[in-house]
Amino acid sequence: MLDEKLIPSNTDNNYAPLPDGSDSPASRRSPTKVLLVALCGLVMVGVLLASMGCNGGSSRDVHAKTGGDGDVEASLPNSKEAATAIPHMPISRGVSAGVSEKSNHQFLRGAASFPWNNSMLSWQRTAFHFQPEKNWMNDPNGPVFYKGWYHFFYQYNPHAAVWGDIVWGHAVSRDMIHWLHLPLAMVADQWYDINGVWTGSATILPDGQLIMLYTGSTDKHVQVQNLAYPADPNDPLLINWVKYSGNPVLVPPPGIGARDFRDPTTAWYTSEGKWRITIGSKVNKTGVSLIYDTEDFKTYNMIDGMLHGVDGTGMWECVDFYPVSIIAENGLDTSINGQGIKHVVKASLDDDRHDYYAIGTYDEKTAKWVPDNPKIDVGIGIRYDYGLFYASKTFYDQNKKRRVLWGWVGESDSEAADVRKGWASLQSIPRTVALDQKTGTNLIQWPVEEVESLRLTSKNFDNVKVTPGSVVPLDVGTATQLDILAEFELDKDAVHNTAETNGEFSCTASGGAAQRGALGPFGLLVLADESLTERTPVYFYVVKGNDGKLKTSFCTDQKRSSQANDVNKIIYGSFVPVLDGEKLSLRILVDHSIVESFAQGGRTCITSRVYPTKALYGDARVFLFNNATETSITGSLKVWQMNSAFIRPFSNNRSL
Ligand code: DQQ
């Protein structure tokens, strides 16, 4: 039972969850069942010629000179399949309710959309990433490990594949890979959340009690904070939730806009014996993190000033605040503070919809945090992920003593296509997050170890030499569900002989994988078709600076990831720290329409959504490529086929 002091016994406002109407059979996709049998015999482009042996797996160094700029020209599809052009519906979602735009309508501008057919659209559904059975999902909410189960709540529209009518979806898992969908945890049934049960966080109290704080959008679209708790704390599945009868527990303070006050964090304990939370907001154009103390989660005391704020960064959504150890690799409970500890502040910038973090020092007495390096402060420096990854949230997993990060991965195709698919958005593979002990200046993120339980057969490719301007196919069979680990070495003589330059390289401002330099780009082409008409390069680009030092960028180029005209084709990426003596390394998880990439053990990450029209089912391939002009590269890889996860509705009849 919850502590009387904390929650009153008055449960007049008890919340009755929706009945579990779903009892459809388990759906587990096996790659071999789902994928169409690949057309046998490689119909490689004519330029793919020579072959090259390698240990442990087959690959051919085809020296495919891909033209002056390394490009393979794509021709527009001429599909005779029954296909329907999807009408374009430019409707704004979210802005009038007080959050940023939640729909994609930046494409086309009046042009006809690509004629997607059902087979292409169904292929986009993922096999081992968390997603609801249907409809729209956005932010991760209240992740927590409770009585043997990982709980995942999320922003969910039960009515459509677009943002709106937001409630809390709920699923449970033993390992954060296989999931059981549960009934909605909280719906919009009170004046203080009737326009949306928005984002919130879980806190576990020292006696094991669990509380949830979340933002409600009221009947007048005011953003307020509310308290909820499990109806039965002994239920490990936490199926029923009670909203506190005294809600809302916090309303926007003077000087803060009614629609600029949302997303309470997990609470942390102070040495004074109080709980402290922070809530995102803005003052004019300054993004801020307001701070409150509470003893019972019902009444709060606003602390003067703020935890932190950064000029020009706009509204801070989904602020996260947590400690990281500078000496140990394990994660830390949110309340841990003291020697050997730094604190991370993360804000999701409503203005550009990216998640930025900074590492710094938290002073409990003043309730203020200062960044280690003001040049890379929150919102102006480092991002968790340089692709599509937003509104993320961490939790401390006391089960495995690690901090785990979840992030919302939206769609980058048209809203009309999402409506036709009947679903929109994924969650990233949960990532362990810790301070990079080697650099001390960035975090490292890595897929939770449990994802490795999905690995099936693997192939090794050892010391594959890829000469400048060539492409090497990797024979891994079908390539829509993969876990790829790769290491690269540059040719030492080429590096030595390369002239120094004062030129800066930026993935996003570059010409993508077609832009050739002396020492890059090189890496992998994933979700590529045999003729390379469609391909998604994930790659490094190395530049030798004036000081003779190498500077490395890590990028993903979506320019030719699809022949469709109504999907995002921008180039993602950023700088990645590479320390002396380190090889260049990357990991890529490919799961149908999502490609999650991690460079140098997770120092720089890029998540992209890819919507091929040809490189799908059995026609998806993976290649090594080197588009540098001066250096050969030597790559060693291990590539696993990945199984599908069990993600299905919970049924009372089934044993857990
Ligand atoms: N999503 C929620 C808000 C949050 C935003 C609404 C971030 O609470 O600020 O769905 O995507």
XYZ file of C-alpha atoms and ligand atoms in Angstrom:
667
model
C 0.000 0.000 0.000
C 1.105 3.509 -0.590
C 2.212 5.547 2.350
C -0.794 7.405 3.816
C 1.382 10.469 4.203
C 2.085 10.401 0.526
C -1.256 9.552 -0.988
C -4.658 10.072 0.682
C -6.974 7.098 0.970
C -9.685 9.067 -0.827
C -9.910 7.396 -4.190
C -13.106 9.076 -5.405
C -11.340 9.880 -8.593
C -10.254 6.309 -9.143
C -9.410 5.728 -12.666
C -10.959 2.719 -14.427
C -8.697 1.470 -17.179
C -10.070 0.404 -20.500
C -10.742 -3.333 -20.742
C -8.199 -5.405 -22.560
C -10.050 -6.106 -25.753
C -7.051 -7.442 -27.556
C -6.409 -11.115 -27.645
C -5.076 -11.671 -31.074
C -2.651 -14.491 -31.646
C 0.992 -13.968 -31.065
C 2.698 -12.433 -33.987
C 6.319 -13.280 -34.355
C 7.942 -12.669 -37.626
C 10.672 -14.958 -38.720
C 12.981 -13.361 -41.217
C 12.858 -16.465 -43.349
C 9.061 -16.440 -43.423
C 8.578 -12.797 -43.927
C 11.242 -12.034 -46.421
C 10.623 -12.906 -50.002
C 13.107 -15.375 -51.382
C 15.895 -13.426 -52.960
C 16.245 -13.611 -56.675
C 19.108 -15.982 -57.138
C 22.203 -14.980 -58.969
C 23.525 -11.581 -58.302
C 22.648 -9.107 -60.978
C 25.357 -6.708 -59.956
C 25.837 -3.563 -61.854
C 28.124 -4.024 -64.782
C 30.818 -2.097 -63.054
C 31.177 -4.658 -60.273
C 33.897 -6.835 -61.732
C 36.817 -8.207 -59.907
C 36.491 -10.592 -57.024
C 38.474 -10.905 -53.870
C 38.790 -13.695 -51.361
C 38.369 -13.147 -47.666
C 38.425 -15.372 -44.645
C 35.289 -16.660 -43.144
C 32.774 -15.093 -45.497
C 32.492 -14.257 -49.110
C 33.051 -10.889 -50.569
C 34.193 -9.534 -53.868
C 36.330 -6.481 -54.395
C 34.612 -5.308 -57.475
C 36.410 -2.017 -57.885
C 33.204 -0.469 -58.982
C 34.366 2.894 -60.143
C 31.155 4.656 -59.516
C 31.742 7.574 -61.811
C 33.564 10.824 -61.359
C 31.905 11.618 -58.080
C 31.341 8.095 -56.952
C 27.642 8.201 -57.651
C 25.554 5.537 -59.220
C 22.796 7.372 -60.990
C 19.381 6.420 -59.842
C 16.555 6.131 -62.316
C 13.002 6.724 -61.245
C 10.893 3.643 -60.779
C 8.520 2.582 -63.477
C 6.439 0.190 -61.461
C 3.594 -1.633 -63.140
C 2.363 -2.998 -59.825
C -1.048 -1.941 -58.657
C -0.119 1.104 -56.642
C -1.950 4.069 -55.312
C -0.715 7.614 -55.157
C -1.366 8.835 -51.641
C -3.058 12.200 -51.464
C -1.054 14.770 -49.570
C -2.783 16.205 -46.506
C -0.917 19.137 -45.011
C -2.517 19.307 -41.558
C -0.719 20.796 -38.603
C -0.679 18.596 -35.481
C 0.304 19.649 -32.013
C 1.108 23.337 -32.449
C -2.307 24.655 -31.454
C -2.219 22.426 -28.371
C 1.097 23.915 -27.295
C 3.708 21.439 -28.544
C 5.831 21.458 -31.687
C 4.650 20.212 -35.056
C 4.020 16.481 -34.945
C 3.283 15.821 -38.593
C 5.477 15.532 -41.667
C 4.430 17.734 -44.455
C 7.655 19.218 -45.608
C 7.786 17.032 -48.702
C 6.379 17.433 -52.158
C 4.926 20.919 -51.997
C 2.105 20.068 -54.358
C 3.881 17.369 -56.379
C 2.288 13.928 -56.704
C 3.429 11.477 -54.060
C 5.186 8.197 -54.805
C 2.808 5.336 -55.658
C 3.485 3.167 -52.632
C 1.991 -0.311 -52.764
C 0.955 -2.445 -49.812
C 3.913 -4.762 -50.045
C 6.350 -1.859 -49.735
C 4.434 -0.318 -46.857
C 4.096 -3.563 -44.901
C 7.824 -4.209 -45.178
C 8.460 -1.013 -43.192
C 7.057 -2.475 -39.964
C 9.958 -3.498 -37.755
C 10.731 -6.895 -36.245
C 12.675 -6.170 -33.067
C 11.943 -2.546 -32.208
C 9.141 -1.663 -29.851
C 6.014 -0.370 -31.506
C 2.324 -0.649 -30.686
C 0.125 -2.891 -32.794
C -1.313 0.120 -34.560
C -1.731 3.908 -34.497
C 0.513 6.734 -33.383
C 3.171 6.673 -30.641
C 5.580 9.352 -29.470
C 7.582 9.984 -26.290
C 8.730 7.232 -23.923
C 7.114 7.764 -20.513
C 7.878 6.519 -17.006
C 10.220 3.637 -17.878
C 10.896 1.626 -14.739
C 11.885 -1.833 -13.482
C 9.268 -2.995 -10.987
C 8.835 -6.392 -9.346
C 10.724 -8.263 -12.052
C 9.250 -6.450 -15.052
C 10.468 -3.650 -17.248
C 7.551 -1.279 -17.732
C 7.335 0.954 -20.724
C 4.660 3.644 -21.024
C 4.397 5.849 -24.063
C 2.490 8.711 -25.627
C -0.196 7.051 -27.727
C -3.125 7.993 -29.914
C -5.574 5.056 -29.721
C -7.633 6.414 -32.600
C -5.292 7.166 -35.493
C -1.774 7.030 -36.908
C -1.298 10.756 -36.300
C -0.564 12.765 -33.152
C -3.640 13.689 -31.073
C -5.960 12.346 -28.327
C -2.862 11.424 -26.352
C -3.075 8.793 -23.593
C -0.538 6.467 -21.997
C 0.081 3.152 -23.732
C 1.718 0.465 -21.608
C 3.765 -2.676 -22.202
C 5.887 -4.974 -20.045
C 8.941 -7.048 -20.705
C 11.407 -9.274 -18.895
C 14.303 -8.100 -21.048
C 13.286 -4.901 -22.907
C 13.272 -6.886 -26.170
C 10.168 -9.112 -26.032
C 7.040 -7.221 -24.998
C 3.486 -7.793 -23.891
C 1.049 -5.008 -24.680
C -1.179 -4.135 -21.720
C -4.370 -2.050 -21.523
C -3.932 1.706 -21.656
C -2.479 2.857 -18.345
C -4.085 6.302 -18.236
C -6.665 7.948 -20.478
C -7.788 11.573 -20.749
C -10.783 11.513 -18.406
C -10.273 14.442 -16.021
C -10.525 18.202 -16.552
C -6.816 18.469 -15.845
C -5.765 16.050 -18.589
C -8.776 15.982 -20.905
C -6.701 17.423 -23.753
C -3.909 14.952 -23.280
C -2.160 12.718 -20.783
C 1.278 13.950 -21.684
C 4.805 13.018 -20.807
C 5.925 12.011 -17.341
C 8.372 10.024 -15.276
C 8.433 7.357 -12.588
C 10.054 7.579 -9.171
C 10.611 4.606 -6.874
C 10.612 5.619 -3.221
C 12.994 3.974 -0.738
C 10.234 1.689 0.556
C 9.505 0.442 -2.965
C 6.437 2.598 -3.625
C 6.103 3.790 -7.177
C 4.737 7.174 -8.155
C 4.213 8.772 -11.521
C 4.249 12.499 -12.286
C 2.920 13.542 -15.670
C 1.779 16.613 -17.560
C -1.900 17.069 -18.268
C -3.269 19.417 -20.891
C -6.369 20.794 -19.193
C -9.808 21.608 -20.588
C -8.357 25.066 -21.310
C -5.098 23.703 -22.759
C -3.106 24.757 -19.711
C -0.148 22.504 -18.940
C -0.263 21.225 -15.354
C 1.524 18.473 -13.448
C -0.377 15.523 -12.025
C 0.325 12.654 -9.681
C -0.700 9.034 -10.277
C 0.092 5.789 -8.535
C -0.610 2.061 -8.974
C -4.047 0.950 -7.771
C -2.476 -2.293 -6.590
C 1.229 -1.992 -5.764
C 1.353 -5.785 -5.458
C 0.423 -6.228 -9.105
C 3.760 -6.646 -10.887
C 2.071 -5.712 -14.171
C 0.781 -2.410 -12.737
C -2.351 -2.656 -14.831
C -4.565 -0.193 -12.952
C -3.591 3.382 -12.126
C -5.139 5.894 -9.755
C -5.001 9.606 -10.401
C -4.557 11.585 -7.171
C -7.769 13.326 -6.120
C -5.903 16.574 -5.429
C -4.617 16.923 -8.993
C -3.201 19.066 -10.435
C -0.291 19.236 -8.040
C 1.479 22.007 -9.974
C 0.282 24.756 -12.283
C 2.423 27.153 -14.348
C 4.099 29.649 -11.978
C 3.918 33.419 -12.561
C 5.956 34.456 -15.588
C 5.683 31.064 -17.268
C 3.341 30.552 -20.224
C 0.342 28.297 -19.736
C 1.585 26.146 -22.609
C 5.260 26.188 -21.633
C 5.320 24.009 -18.552
C 5.692 20.293 -19.075
C 7.347 16.906 -18.685
C 8.348 16.406 -15.007
C 11.466 14.311 -14.400
C 12.093 11.417 -12.092
C 12.550 12.862 -8.592
C 15.852 12.697 -6.745
C 16.453 12.850 -3.030
C 18.261 15.741 -1.342
C 20.379 15.521 1.789
C 17.663 17.591 3.512
C 15.307 14.657 3.049
C 13.230 16.231 0.311
C 12.472 15.145 -3.212
C 13.461 17.386 -6.073
C 12.157 17.497 -9.650
C 12.752 19.641 -12.675
C 10.271 20.712 -15.362
C 11.032 22.128 -18.814
C 9.944 25.592 -19.859
C 11.116 28.769 -21.561
C 11.385 32.450 -20.718
C 11.238 34.419 -23.940
C 13.773 32.541 -26.104
C 15.707 31.049 -23.207
C 15.131 27.353 -22.615
C 14.960 26.680 -18.872
C 14.598 23.921 -16.363
C 12.461 24.943 -13.365
C 13.085 23.251 -10.061
C 10.798 22.209 -7.180
C 11.186 20.466 -3.840
C 8.482 18.294 -2.299
C 8.100 16.019 0.676
C 4.959 14.191 -0.334
C 4.573 14.752 -4.110
C 1.338 16.601 -3.412
C 2.647 20.021 -2.374
C 5.696 21.653 -3.873
C 8.041 24.512 -3.196
C 9.483 26.253 -6.219
C 13.200 26.990 -5.817
C 14.302 30.475 -6.871
C 16.101 30.610 -10.171
C 16.382 27.443 -12.128
C 18.475 24.292 -12.445
C 19.820 25.639 -15.723
C 18.890 27.719 -18.779
C 20.481 28.523 -22.122
C 19.736 31.625 -24.186
C 18.279 31.133 -27.615
C 17.404 27.455 -27.205
C 13.634 27.932 -26.926
C 11.226 25.625 -25.105
C 12.861 22.704 -23.309
C 10.751 19.565 -23.477
C 11.364 16.262 -21.726
C 14.276 17.480 -19.586
C 16.313 14.659 -18.086
C 18.748 15.000 -15.185
C 20.923 12.199 -13.841
C 24.290 11.383 -12.302
C 27.109 9.535 -14.092
C 30.197 8.076 -12.503
C 33.607 9.333 -13.584
C 35.308 6.234 -12.223
C 32.972 3.270 -12.645
C 31.107 1.977 -15.659
C 27.886 1.081 -13.885
C 24.879 3.391 -13.923
C 23.730 5.340 -10.873
C 20.407 5.781 -9.151
C 19.069 9.269 -9.855
C 19.510 10.292 -6.190
C 23.217 9.435 -5.998
C 25.471 12.443 -5.540
C 28.936 13.194 -4.191
C 32.570 12.505 -5.043
C 33.408 11.000 -8.430
C 30.081 12.030 -9.913
C 29.091 14.346 -12.742
C 25.542 15.217 -13.720
C 23.967 15.211 -17.151
C 21.274 17.658 -18.236
C 19.370 16.741 -21.378
C 16.747 18.880 -23.077
C 14.607 18.121 -26.112
C 14.512 21.358 -28.080
C 11.002 22.061 -29.265
C 12.412 24.463 -31.871
C 14.573 21.957 -33.748
C 13.305 18.686 -32.299
C 16.698 17.306 -31.319
C 17.911 15.959 -27.966
C 20.954 17.779 -26.609
C 22.922 16.918 -23.496
C 25.799 18.380 -21.561
C 27.935 17.087 -18.711
C 28.522 19.278 -15.683
C 28.431 19.797 -11.951
C 25.341 19.953 -9.802
C 25.345 21.900 -6.548
C 22.622 20.554 -4.316
C 22.619 23.579 -2.001
C 21.957 26.139 -4.705
C 19.979 23.682 -6.842
C 22.041 24.765 -9.837
C 23.988 22.892 -12.466
C 26.870 24.292 -14.516
C 28.295 22.729 -17.664
C 31.942 21.608 -17.724
C 32.371 23.420 -21.010
C 30.023 26.361 -21.656
C 30.788 26.073 -25.382
C 28.983 22.758 -25.483
C 26.154 23.695 -23.154
C 22.683 22.117 -23.406
C 21.111 22.872 -26.786
C 24.214 24.281 -28.434
C 26.616 21.343 -28.254
C 26.366 17.570 -28.259
C 23.342 15.504 -29.225
C 22.441 11.986 -28.139
C 21.805 11.104 -31.742
C 22.339 12.995 -34.984
C 19.406 11.386 -36.763
C 15.790 11.000 -35.794
C 15.667 10.601 -32.013
C 13.639 12.824 -29.738
C 11.901 13.279 -26.379
C 14.175 10.653 -24.850
C 14.182 9.573 -21.245
C 16.553 7.523 -19.084
C 15.843 5.382 -16.041
C 18.079 3.636 -13.554
C 17.715 -0.115 -13.959
C 18.375 -1.384 -10.447
C 18.113 -4.928 -11.814
C 21.350 -4.616 -13.786
C 22.821 -1.483 -12.230
C 22.799 0.465 -15.455
C 21.178 3.607 -16.799
C 19.021 2.935 -19.827
C 18.000 5.458 -22.453
C 14.832 5.284 -24.549
C 14.164 7.630 -27.461
C 11.221 8.252 -29.735
C 12.084 7.585 -33.378
C 9.478 9.217 -35.582
C 8.644 8.674 -39.206
C 10.343 10.613 -41.973
C 7.912 9.643 -44.708
C 4.644 11.458 -45.370
C 1.810 11.491 -42.893
C -0.441 10.195 -45.644
C 1.727 7.078 -45.938
C 1.590 6.599 -42.151
C -2.186 6.798 -42.219
C -2.271 4.181 -44.909
C 0.112 1.917 -42.967
C -2.025 2.406 -39.879
C 0.933 3.118 -37.585
C 3.571 5.736 -36.967
C 6.785 5.829 -34.880
C 9.094 3.411 -33.168
C 11.147 3.381 -30.025
C 14.900 3.082 -30.340
C 16.515 -0.075 -29.083
C 17.052 0.799 -25.403
C 20.648 1.918 -24.877
C 22.874 1.772 -21.839
C 24.270 5.218 -21.268
C 27.381 6.112 -19.288
C 30.148 8.682 -19.216
C 32.914 7.890 -21.680
C 35.731 7.141 -19.225
C 38.332 7.595 -21.952
C 37.394 11.097 -23.127
C 35.517 12.334 -20.052
C 33.686 14.780 -22.308
C 30.891 12.754 -23.854
C 28.509 9.920 -23.072
C 28.625 6.515 -24.680
C 25.437 4.776 -25.728
C 25.230 1.106 -26.615
C 22.273 -1.199 -27.337
C 21.336 -3.107 -24.169
C 23.082 -6.466 -24.080
C 19.727 -8.272 -24.282
C 19.435 -7.399 -27.967
C 22.242 -9.887 -28.573
C 19.851 -12.715 -27.652
C 18.225 -12.119 -31.054
C 21.422 -12.883 -32.947
C 21.103 -15.887 -35.270
C 23.750 -17.020 -37.724
C 26.744 -14.817 -38.356
C 29.395 -14.330 -40.997
C 32.875 -12.943 -40.528
C 34.690 -10.880 -43.113
C 38.298 -10.467 -42.101
C 40.730 -7.895 -43.450
C 38.784 -7.029 -46.566
C 40.761 -4.494 -48.563
C 38.628 -1.910 -50.303
C 40.505 0.229 -52.825
C 39.595 3.859 -53.549
C 36.324 4.183 -55.458
C 35.151 0.619 -55.031
C 32.239 -1.318 -53.631
C 32.405 -4.821 -52.170
C 29.221 -6.870 -51.743
C 28.973 -8.794 -48.488
C 27.188 -12.064 -48.940
C 25.084 -12.220 -45.790
C 21.841 -13.423 -47.364
C 18.829 -11.242 -46.862
C 19.724 -8.017 -45.180
C 16.655 -6.523 -43.518
C 17.312 -7.694 -39.944
C 20.997 -7.383 -39.117
C 23.424 -6.601 -36.345
C 26.729 -5.468 -37.887
C 30.024 -4.879 -36.089
C 32.823 -3.410 -38.192
C 36.346 -2.078 -37.751
C 38.313 -0.108 -40.302
C 41.935 0.822 -40.799
C 43.224 3.406 -43.228
C 46.305 2.822 -45.324
C 49.163 4.258 -43.245
C 51.189 5.483 -46.237
C 48.178 7.225 -47.735
C 47.476 8.955 -44.445
C 51.099 9.999 -44.147
C 51.209 11.350 -47.702
C 47.899 13.211 -47.523
C 48.304 16.965 -47.435
C 47.116 18.881 -44.409
C 44.133 21.124 -44.853
C 42.343 23.821 -42.937
C 39.048 22.737 -44.517
C 36.275 21.738 -42.128
C 34.012 18.833 -42.974
C 30.391 18.650 -41.949
C 28.214 15.642 -42.808
C 25.066 17.711 -43.038
C 26.564 20.404 -45.269
C 28.436 17.913 -47.451
C 27.434 16.230 -50.658
C 27.015 12.961 -48.764
C 28.766 9.711 -49.623
C 29.356 10.996 -53.141
C 31.666 13.761 -51.894
C 35.153 12.376 -52.244
C 38.109 13.371 -50.123
C 41.571 11.902 -49.733
C 40.604 9.874 -46.644
C 36.876 9.331 -46.954
C 34.070 8.539 -47.163
C 34.122 4.787 -46.470
C 31.887 2.409 -44.590
C 28.817 0.355 -45.365
C 25.897 0.605 -47.733
C 22.860 -0.877 -46.010
C 19.383 -1.458 -47.388
C 20.876 -1.368 -50.865
C 19.470 -3.154 -53.869
C 21.671 -5.219 -56.146
C 22.128 -2.430 -58.660
C 22.754 0.155 -55.927
C 19.900 2.268 -57.220
C 18.884 2.535 -53.595
C 21.418 2.474 -50.803
C 21.974 4.067 -47.416
C 25.659 4.761 -46.760
C 26.737 4.739 -43.093
C 30.309 5.967 -43.107
C 33.358 7.716 -41.770
C 34.969 10.743 -43.352
C 38.477 11.584 -42.159
C 40.224 14.911 -42.688
C 43.868 15.707 -41.926
C 43.966 19.095 -40.232
C 46.614 21.784 -40.355
C 48.112 20.396 -37.176
C 48.580 17.027 -38.892
C 45.907 15.441 -36.708
C 43.078 13.403 -38.157
C 39.515 14.566 -37.512
C 36.767 12.042 -38.078
C 33.105 12.497 -38.880
C 30.432 9.816 -38.793
C 27.520 10.219 -41.207
C 24.446 8.576 -42.720
C 23.419 9.672 -46.198
C 19.742 9.245 -47.071
C 19.960 10.965 -50.438
C 19.557 7.741 -52.375
C 17.956 5.602 -49.717
C 14.702 5.550 -51.669
C 13.424 6.268 -55.127
C 10.305 7.708 -53.537
C 10.015 11.488 -53.623
C 7.986 11.845 -50.444
C 10.521 10.765 -47.838
C 13.239 12.663 -45.999
C 16.594 12.534 -47.791
C 18.854 14.673 -45.655
C 22.360 13.713 -44.581
C 22.889 13.140 -40.893
C 26.021 13.072 -38.787
C 28.665 14.754 -36.692
C 32.202 14.622 -35.408
C 33.270 11.505 -33.526
C 36.223 11.467 -31.092
C 38.878 8.887 -32.062
C 41.704 8.455 -29.580
C 45.316 7.566 -30.415
C 45.686 3.913 -31.253
C 41.967 3.316 -31.743
C 40.666 1.710 -34.911
C 37.572 3.200 -36.448
C 34.647 1.071 -35.362
C 30.928 1.034 -35.877
C 27.851 -0.990 -35.089
C 24.692 -0.903 -37.151
C 21.318 -2.387 -36.299
C 19.169 -2.745 -39.392
C 15.531 -3.584 -38.749
C 13.444 -2.990 -41.859
C 12.824 0.778 -41.985
C 15.158 1.729 -39.115
C 18.952 1.923 -39.210
C 20.578 2.651 -35.837
C 24.308 3.322 -36.030
C 26.913 3.706 -33.282
C 30.481 4.896 -33.908
C 33.503 4.366 -31.625
C 31.616 2.304 -29.081
C 28.663 4.710 -29.053
C 30.347 8.137 -28.833
C 28.359 9.348 -31.823
C 25.027 7.797 -32.827
C 22.754 8.225 -35.828
C 19.263 6.802 -36.210
C 17.577 7.027 -39.553
C 14.331 5.820 -41.032
C 14.690 4.413 -44.505
C 11.862 3.707 -46.925
C 13.203 1.825 -49.931
C 11.050 0.885 -52.881
C 13.401 -1.785 -54.268
C 15.895 -2.702 -51.541
C 13.388 -4.597 -49.461
C 12.489 -8.164 -48.526
C 14.915 -10.547 -50.245
C 16.317 -7.791 -52.411
C 17.965 -5.884 -49.581
C 21.755 -6.185 -49.607
C 24.740 -4.856 -47.722
C 28.056 -3.657 -49.217
C 31.362 -2.238 -48.094
C 32.347 0.912 -49.934
C 35.298 3.225 -50.120
C 34.819 6.482 -51.954
C 38.066 8.057 -50.757
C 40.472 9.139 -53.473
C 43.789 8.337 -51.775
C 43.471 5.659 -49.157
C 42.533 2.038 -49.301
C 40.750 0.794 -46.247
C 40.844 -2.585 -44.585
C 37.613 -3.653 -42.974
C 36.874 -6.548 -40.640
C 33.258 -7.293 -39.918
C 30.912 -9.661 -38.178
C 27.338 -9.655 -39.422
C 24.504 -11.436 -37.659
C 21.052 -12.179 -38.982
C 18.621 -11.005 -36.317
C 15.571 -12.870 -35.120
C 12.269 -11.105 -34.544
C 11.139 -10.228 -31.045
C 7.880 -11.437 -29.501
C 5.799 -8.292 -29.228
C 2.178 -9.235 -28.700
C -0.895 -8.443 -26.638
C -0.980 -9.752 -23.106
C -3.561 -12.392 -22.435
C -4.609 -13.532 -18.986
C -4.753 -17.075 -20.295
C -1.129 -17.181 -21.149
C 1.475 -17.975 -18.583
C 4.025 -15.208 -18.238
N 5.259 15.282 -26.293
C 4.288 15.386 -25.255
C 4.696 16.554 -24.429
C 6.124 16.707 -24.755
C 6.164 16.391 -26.206
C 2.946 15.510 -25.889
C 7.523 16.058 -26.734
O 4.500 16.323 -23.053
O 6.623 17.977 -24.435
O 2.651 14.360 -26.668
O 7.433 15.321 -27.923
